[in-house]
mmCIF file of C-alpha atoms and ligand atoms in Angstrom:
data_model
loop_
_atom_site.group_PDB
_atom_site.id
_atom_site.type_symbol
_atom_site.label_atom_id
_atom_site.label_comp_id
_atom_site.label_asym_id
_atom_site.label_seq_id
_atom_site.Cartn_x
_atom_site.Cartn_y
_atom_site.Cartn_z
ATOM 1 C CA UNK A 1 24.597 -9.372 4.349
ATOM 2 C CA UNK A 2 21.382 -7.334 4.216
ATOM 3 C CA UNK A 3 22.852 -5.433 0.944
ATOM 4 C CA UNK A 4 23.136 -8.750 -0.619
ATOM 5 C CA UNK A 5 20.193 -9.862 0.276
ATOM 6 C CA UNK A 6 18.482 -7.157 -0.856
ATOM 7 C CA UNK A 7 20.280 -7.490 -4.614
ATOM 8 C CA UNK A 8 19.373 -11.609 -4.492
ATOM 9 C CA UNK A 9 15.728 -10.568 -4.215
ATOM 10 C CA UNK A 10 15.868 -7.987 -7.165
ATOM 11 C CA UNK A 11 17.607 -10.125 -8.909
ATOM 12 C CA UNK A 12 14.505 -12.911 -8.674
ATOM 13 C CA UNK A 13 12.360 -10.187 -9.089
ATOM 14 C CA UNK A 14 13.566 -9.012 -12.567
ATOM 15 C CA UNK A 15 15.409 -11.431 -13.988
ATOM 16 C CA UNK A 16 14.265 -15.152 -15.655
ATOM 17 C CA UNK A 17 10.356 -13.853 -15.664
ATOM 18 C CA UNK A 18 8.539 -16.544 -17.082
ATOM 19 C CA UNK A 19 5.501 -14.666 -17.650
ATOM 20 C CA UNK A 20 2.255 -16.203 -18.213
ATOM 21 C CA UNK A 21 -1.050 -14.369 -19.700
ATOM 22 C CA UNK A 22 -3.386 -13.844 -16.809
ATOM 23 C CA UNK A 23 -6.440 -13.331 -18.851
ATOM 24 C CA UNK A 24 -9.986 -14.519 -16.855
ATOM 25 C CA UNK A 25 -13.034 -14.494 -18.103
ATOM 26 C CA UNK A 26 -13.977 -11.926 -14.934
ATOM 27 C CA UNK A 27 -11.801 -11.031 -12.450
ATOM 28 C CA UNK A 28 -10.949 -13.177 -9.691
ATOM 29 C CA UNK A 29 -9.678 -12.825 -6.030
ATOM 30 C CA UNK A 30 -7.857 -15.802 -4.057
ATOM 31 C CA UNK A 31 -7.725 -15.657 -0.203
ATOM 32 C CA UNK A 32 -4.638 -18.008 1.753
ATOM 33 C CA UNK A 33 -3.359 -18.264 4.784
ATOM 34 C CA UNK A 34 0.330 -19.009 5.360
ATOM 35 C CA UNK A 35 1.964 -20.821 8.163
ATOM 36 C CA UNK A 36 -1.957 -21.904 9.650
ATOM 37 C CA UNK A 37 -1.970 -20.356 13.055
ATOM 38 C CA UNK A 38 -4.674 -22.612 14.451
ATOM 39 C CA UNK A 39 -7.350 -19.318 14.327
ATOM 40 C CA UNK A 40 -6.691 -19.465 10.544
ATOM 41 C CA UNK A 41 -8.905 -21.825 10.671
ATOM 42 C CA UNK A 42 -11.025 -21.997 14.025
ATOM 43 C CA UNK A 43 -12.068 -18.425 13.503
ATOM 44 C CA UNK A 44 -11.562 -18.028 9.363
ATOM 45 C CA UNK A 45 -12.894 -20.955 8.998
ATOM 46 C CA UNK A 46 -16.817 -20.863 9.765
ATOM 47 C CA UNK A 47 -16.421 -17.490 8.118
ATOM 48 C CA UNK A 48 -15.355 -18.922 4.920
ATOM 49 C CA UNK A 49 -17.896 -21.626 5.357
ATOM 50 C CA UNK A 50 -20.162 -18.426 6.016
ATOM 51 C CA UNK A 51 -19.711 -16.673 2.681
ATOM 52 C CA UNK A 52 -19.367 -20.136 0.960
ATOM 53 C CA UNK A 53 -15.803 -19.786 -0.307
ATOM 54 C CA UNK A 54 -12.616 -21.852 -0.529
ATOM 55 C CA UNK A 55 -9.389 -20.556 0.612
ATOM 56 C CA UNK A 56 -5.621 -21.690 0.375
ATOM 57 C CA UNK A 57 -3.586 -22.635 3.842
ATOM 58 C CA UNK A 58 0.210 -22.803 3.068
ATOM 59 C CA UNK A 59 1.687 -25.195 5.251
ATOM 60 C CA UNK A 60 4.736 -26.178 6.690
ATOM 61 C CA UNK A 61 4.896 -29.745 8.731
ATOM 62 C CA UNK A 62 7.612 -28.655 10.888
ATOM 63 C CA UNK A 63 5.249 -25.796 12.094
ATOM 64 C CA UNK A 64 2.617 -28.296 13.572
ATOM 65 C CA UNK A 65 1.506 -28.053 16.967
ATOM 66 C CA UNK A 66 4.415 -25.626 17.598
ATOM 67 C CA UNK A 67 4.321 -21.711 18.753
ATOM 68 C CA UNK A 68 5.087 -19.188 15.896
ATOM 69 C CA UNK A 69 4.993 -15.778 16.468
ATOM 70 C CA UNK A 70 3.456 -15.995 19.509
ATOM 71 C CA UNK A 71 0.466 -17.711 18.467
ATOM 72 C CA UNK A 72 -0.582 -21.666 18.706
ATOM 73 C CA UNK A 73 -0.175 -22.711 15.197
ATOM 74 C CA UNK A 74 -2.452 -25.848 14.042
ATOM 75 C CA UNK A 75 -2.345 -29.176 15.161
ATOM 76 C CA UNK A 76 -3.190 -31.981 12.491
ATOM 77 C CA UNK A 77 -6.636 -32.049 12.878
ATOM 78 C CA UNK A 78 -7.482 -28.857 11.785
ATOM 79 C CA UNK A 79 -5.402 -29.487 8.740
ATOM 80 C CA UNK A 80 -7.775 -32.845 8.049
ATOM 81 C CA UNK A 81 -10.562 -30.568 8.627
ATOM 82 C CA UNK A 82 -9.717 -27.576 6.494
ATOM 83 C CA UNK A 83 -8.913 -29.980 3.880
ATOM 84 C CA UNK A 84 -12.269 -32.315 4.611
ATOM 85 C CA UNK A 85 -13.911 -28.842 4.009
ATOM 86 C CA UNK A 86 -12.608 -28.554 0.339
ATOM 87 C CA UNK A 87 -9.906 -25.857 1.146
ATOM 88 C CA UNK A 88 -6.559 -25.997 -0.899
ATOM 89 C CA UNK A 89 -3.216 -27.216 0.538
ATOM 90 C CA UNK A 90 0.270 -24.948 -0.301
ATOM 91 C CA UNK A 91 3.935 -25.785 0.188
ATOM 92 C CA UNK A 92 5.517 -23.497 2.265
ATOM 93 C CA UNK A 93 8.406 -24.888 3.093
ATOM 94 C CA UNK A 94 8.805 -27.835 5.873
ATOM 95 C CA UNK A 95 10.974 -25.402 8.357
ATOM 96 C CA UNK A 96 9.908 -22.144 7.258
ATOM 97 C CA UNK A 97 12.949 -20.793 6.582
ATOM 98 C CA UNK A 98 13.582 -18.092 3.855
ATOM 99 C CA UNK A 99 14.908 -19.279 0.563
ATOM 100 C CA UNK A 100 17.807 -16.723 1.104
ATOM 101 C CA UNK A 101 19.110 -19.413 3.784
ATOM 102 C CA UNK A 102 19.024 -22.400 1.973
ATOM 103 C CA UNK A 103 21.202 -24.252 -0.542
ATOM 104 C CA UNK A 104 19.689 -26.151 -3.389
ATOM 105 C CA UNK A 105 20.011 -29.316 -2.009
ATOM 106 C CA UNK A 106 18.486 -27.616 1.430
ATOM 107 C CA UNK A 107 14.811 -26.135 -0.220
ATOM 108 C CA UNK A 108 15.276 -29.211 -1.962
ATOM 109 C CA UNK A 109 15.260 -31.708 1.077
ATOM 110 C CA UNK A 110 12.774 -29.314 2.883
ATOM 111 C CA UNK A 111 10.019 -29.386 -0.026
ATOM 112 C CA UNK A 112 10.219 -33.260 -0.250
ATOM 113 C CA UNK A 113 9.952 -33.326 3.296
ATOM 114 C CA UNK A 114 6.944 -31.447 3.306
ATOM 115 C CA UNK A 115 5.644 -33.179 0.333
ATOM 116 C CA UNK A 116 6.008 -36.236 1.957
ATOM 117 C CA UNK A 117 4.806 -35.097 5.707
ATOM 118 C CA UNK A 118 1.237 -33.519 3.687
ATOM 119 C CA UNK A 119 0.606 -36.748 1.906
ATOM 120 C CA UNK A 120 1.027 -38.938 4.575
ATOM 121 C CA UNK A 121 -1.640 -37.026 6.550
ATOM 122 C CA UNK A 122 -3.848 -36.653 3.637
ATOM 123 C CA UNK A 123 -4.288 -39.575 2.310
ATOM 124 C CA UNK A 124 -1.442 -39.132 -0.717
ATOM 125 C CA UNK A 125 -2.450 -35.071 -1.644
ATOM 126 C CA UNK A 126 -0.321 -33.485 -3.263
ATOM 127 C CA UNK A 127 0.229 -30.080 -2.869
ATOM 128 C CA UNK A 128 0.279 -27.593 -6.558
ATOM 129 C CA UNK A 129 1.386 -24.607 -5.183
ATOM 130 C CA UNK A 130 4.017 -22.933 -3.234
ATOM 131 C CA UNK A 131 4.410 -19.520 -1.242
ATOM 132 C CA UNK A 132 7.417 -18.404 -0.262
ATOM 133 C CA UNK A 133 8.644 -18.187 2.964
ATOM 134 C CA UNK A 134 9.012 -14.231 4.717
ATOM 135 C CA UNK A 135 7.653 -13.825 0.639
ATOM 136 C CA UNK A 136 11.702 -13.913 0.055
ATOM 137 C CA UNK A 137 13.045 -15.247 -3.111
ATOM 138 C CA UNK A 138 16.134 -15.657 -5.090
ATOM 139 C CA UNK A 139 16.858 -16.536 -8.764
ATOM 140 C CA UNK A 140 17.797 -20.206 -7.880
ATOM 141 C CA UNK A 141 15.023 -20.393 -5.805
ATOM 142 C CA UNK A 142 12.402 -19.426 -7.959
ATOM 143 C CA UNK A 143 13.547 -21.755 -11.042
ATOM 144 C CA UNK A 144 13.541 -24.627 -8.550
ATOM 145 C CA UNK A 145 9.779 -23.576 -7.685
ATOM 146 C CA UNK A 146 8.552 -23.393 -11.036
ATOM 147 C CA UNK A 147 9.919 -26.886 -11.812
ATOM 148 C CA UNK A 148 8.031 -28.661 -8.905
ATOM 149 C CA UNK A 149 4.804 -26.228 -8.740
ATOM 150 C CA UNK A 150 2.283 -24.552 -11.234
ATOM 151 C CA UNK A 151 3.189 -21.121 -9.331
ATOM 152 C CA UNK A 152 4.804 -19.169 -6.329
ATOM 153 C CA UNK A 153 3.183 -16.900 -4.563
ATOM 154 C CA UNK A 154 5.422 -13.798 -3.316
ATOM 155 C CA UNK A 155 4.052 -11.085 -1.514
ATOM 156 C CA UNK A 156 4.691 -8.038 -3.487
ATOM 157 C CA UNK A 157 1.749 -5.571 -3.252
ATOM 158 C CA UNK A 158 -0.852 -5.553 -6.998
ATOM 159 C CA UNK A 159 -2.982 -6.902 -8.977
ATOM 160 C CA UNK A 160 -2.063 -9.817 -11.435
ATOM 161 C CA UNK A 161 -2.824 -8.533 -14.645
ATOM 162 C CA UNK A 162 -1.377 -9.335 -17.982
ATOM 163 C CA UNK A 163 1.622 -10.774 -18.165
ATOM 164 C CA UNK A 164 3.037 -12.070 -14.726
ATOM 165 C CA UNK A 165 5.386 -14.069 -13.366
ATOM 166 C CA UNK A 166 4.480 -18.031 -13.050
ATOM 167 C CA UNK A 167 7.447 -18.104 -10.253
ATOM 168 C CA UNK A 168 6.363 -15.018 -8.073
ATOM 169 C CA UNK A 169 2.558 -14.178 -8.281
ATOM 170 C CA UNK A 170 2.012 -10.754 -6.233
ATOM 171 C CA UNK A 171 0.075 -10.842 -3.130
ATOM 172 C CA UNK A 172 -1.361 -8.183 -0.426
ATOM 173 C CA UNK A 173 -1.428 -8.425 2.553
ATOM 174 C CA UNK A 174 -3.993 -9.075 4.992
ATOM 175 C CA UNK A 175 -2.462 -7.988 7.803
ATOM 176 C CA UNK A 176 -3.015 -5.119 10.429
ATOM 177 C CA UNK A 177 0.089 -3.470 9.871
ATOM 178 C CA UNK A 178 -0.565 -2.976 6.201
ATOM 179 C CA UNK A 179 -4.772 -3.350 6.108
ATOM 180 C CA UNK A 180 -4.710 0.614 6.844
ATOM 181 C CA UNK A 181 -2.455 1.768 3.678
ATOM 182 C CA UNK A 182 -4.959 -0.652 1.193
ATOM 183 C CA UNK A 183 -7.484 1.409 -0.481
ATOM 184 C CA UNK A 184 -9.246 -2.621 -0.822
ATOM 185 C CA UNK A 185 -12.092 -1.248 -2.688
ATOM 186 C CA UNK A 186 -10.543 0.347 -4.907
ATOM 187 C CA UNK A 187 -7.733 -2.638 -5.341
ATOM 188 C CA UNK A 188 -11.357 -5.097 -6.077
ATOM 189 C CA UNK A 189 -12.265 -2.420 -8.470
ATOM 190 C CA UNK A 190 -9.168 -2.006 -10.244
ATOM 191 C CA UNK A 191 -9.258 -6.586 -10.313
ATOM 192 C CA UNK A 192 -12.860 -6.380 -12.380
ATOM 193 C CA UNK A 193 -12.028 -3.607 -14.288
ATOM 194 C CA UNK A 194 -8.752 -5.165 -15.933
ATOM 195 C CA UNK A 195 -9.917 -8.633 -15.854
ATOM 196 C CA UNK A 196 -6.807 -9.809 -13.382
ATOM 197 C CA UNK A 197 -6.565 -11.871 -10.324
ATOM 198 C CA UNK A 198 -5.877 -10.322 -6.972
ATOM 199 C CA UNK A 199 -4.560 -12.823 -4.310
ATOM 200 C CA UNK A 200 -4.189 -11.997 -0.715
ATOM 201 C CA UNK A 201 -2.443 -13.791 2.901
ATOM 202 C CA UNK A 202 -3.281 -13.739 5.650
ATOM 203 C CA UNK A 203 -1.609 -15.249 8.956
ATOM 204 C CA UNK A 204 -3.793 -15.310 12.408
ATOM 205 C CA UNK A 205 -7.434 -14.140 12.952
ATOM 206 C CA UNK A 206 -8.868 -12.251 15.855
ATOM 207 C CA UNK A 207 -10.267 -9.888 17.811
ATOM 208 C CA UNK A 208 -6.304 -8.816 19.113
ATOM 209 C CA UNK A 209 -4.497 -10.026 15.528
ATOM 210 C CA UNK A 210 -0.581 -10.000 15.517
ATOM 211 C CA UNK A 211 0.964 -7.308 13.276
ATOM 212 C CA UNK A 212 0.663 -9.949 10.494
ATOM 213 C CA UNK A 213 -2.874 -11.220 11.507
ATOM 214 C CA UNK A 214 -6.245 -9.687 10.962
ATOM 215 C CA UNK A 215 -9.603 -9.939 12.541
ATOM 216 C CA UNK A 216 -12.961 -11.343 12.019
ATOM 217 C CA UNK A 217 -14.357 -8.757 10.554
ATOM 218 C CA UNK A 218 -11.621 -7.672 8.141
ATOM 219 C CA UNK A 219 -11.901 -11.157 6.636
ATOM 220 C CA UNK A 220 -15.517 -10.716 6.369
ATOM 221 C CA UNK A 221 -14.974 -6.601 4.912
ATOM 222 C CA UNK A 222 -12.445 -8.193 2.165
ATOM 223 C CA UNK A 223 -15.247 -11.012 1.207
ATOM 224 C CA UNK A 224 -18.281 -8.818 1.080
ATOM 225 C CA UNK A 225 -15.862 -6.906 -1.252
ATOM 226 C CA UNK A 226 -14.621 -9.110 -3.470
ATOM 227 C CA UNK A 227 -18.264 -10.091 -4.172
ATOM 228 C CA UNK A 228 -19.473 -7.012 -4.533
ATOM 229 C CA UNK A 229 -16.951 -5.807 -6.892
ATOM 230 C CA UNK A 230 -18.007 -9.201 -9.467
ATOM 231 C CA UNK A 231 -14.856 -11.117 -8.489
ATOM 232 C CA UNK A 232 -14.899 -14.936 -8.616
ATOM 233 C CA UNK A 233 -13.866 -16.053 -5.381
ATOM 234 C CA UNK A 234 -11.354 -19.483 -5.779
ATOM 235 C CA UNK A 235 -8.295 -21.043 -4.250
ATOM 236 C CA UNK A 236 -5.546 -20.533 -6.067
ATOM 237 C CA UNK A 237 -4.255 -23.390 -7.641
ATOM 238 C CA UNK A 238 -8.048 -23.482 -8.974
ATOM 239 C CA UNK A 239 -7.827 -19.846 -9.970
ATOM 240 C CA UNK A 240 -4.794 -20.361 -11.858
ATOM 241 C CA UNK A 241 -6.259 -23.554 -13.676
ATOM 242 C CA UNK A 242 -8.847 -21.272 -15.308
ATOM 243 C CA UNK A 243 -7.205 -17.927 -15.461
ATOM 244 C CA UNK A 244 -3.878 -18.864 -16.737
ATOM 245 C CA UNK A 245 -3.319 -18.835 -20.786
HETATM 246 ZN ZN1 ZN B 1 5.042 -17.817 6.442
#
């Protein structure tokens, strides 16, 4: 099972790119946060707000006011408030359940769901872009996502430069159990330097961050960053409105 796996997300990986010119005018970096523990926002939030930038939350309805990884995830309100604030709203499945483990018809159902669960909350939004759940995807998958969103976001390590793939944008993560193998400075640098878009995830944010989480003051490290290396800083469906050719 894990073998095939495995070859189903190579497969989506290499095969039926539809690559798009990623060519900003000056590089550009694009911050979400996927499943919205609640300190995605409580404790990201006023940090954001701090730096003046707008983020991405990918959400999943099915995740609200539930535990996830051992962490309160957010209740409705914070989602009016995040998007009262002028943040972007992502798909991210309703269930959060990996691509590999659905049919068609099943990521089907589970994206209108979600569709439908977001708008009702927010007064009719609708959501432009999608990240994949566990960042697994498969060739059926990704056609499906392209044909309902302007992108999906993976989370491959690198920089989006050149030609990329509309259906799985790379992504790094900003979590502790990768934050100390990231040279970020140089990954900002590299962003300017070739003109391309960088996007990161994050999950949780705190002082004692799950494995996938980071805290306070990482956030604010990969901000002061991203500004100091020239980057624009923009959600991503934004980012992608300008940057892609
Ligand atoms: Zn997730």
């Amino acid at each position: 099972m894990k073998q095939i796996d495995q070859m189903r997300r190579r497969a989506a990986r290499y095969l039926d790119v539809e690559a798009v010119e990623i060519a900003p005018a000056t590089g550009v970096f694009s911050l979400s946060f996927d499943d919205i523990p609640a300190t995605a926002w409580t404790e990201a939030g006023p940090i954001l707000a701090e730096h003046g930038v707008k983020a991405t939350y990918y959400v999943c309805g099915g995740l609200a006011g539930r535990r996830n990884m051992d962490r309160d995830q957010f209740v409705e309100r914070h989602l009016q408030e995040l998007h009262a604030a002028g943040h972007e709203i992502g798909c991210h499945t309703f269930g959060h359940t990996s691509v590999l483990r659905m049919s068609g018809d099943a990521l089907k159902l589970s994206l209108d769901l979600n569709a439908a669960w977001v708008a009702e909350r927010l007064g009719g939004y609708r959501m432009e872009t999608f990240a994949y759940p566990f960042g697994d995807c498969t060739l059926g998958a990704k056609r499906y996502v392209r044909s309902r969103f302007v992108l999906g976001r993976g989370v491959r390590d690198g920089v989006n430069a050149g030609r990329e793939d509309r259906g799985l944008i790379k992504s790094v993560g900003l979590e502790s159990r990768r934050l100390p193998h990231y040279d970020l400075e140089a990954l900002m640098a590299e962003t300017a330097a070739s003109k391309g878009w960088l996007t990161a995830y994050g999950h949780d944010v705190s002082d004692q961050p799950t494995d996938y989480g980071c805290t306070p003051e990482d956030l604010n490290r990969v901000l002061r960053l991203a500004k100091a290396a020239g980057l624009e800083i923009r959600p991503v469906g934004e980012a992608w409105g300008a940057i892609a050719a």
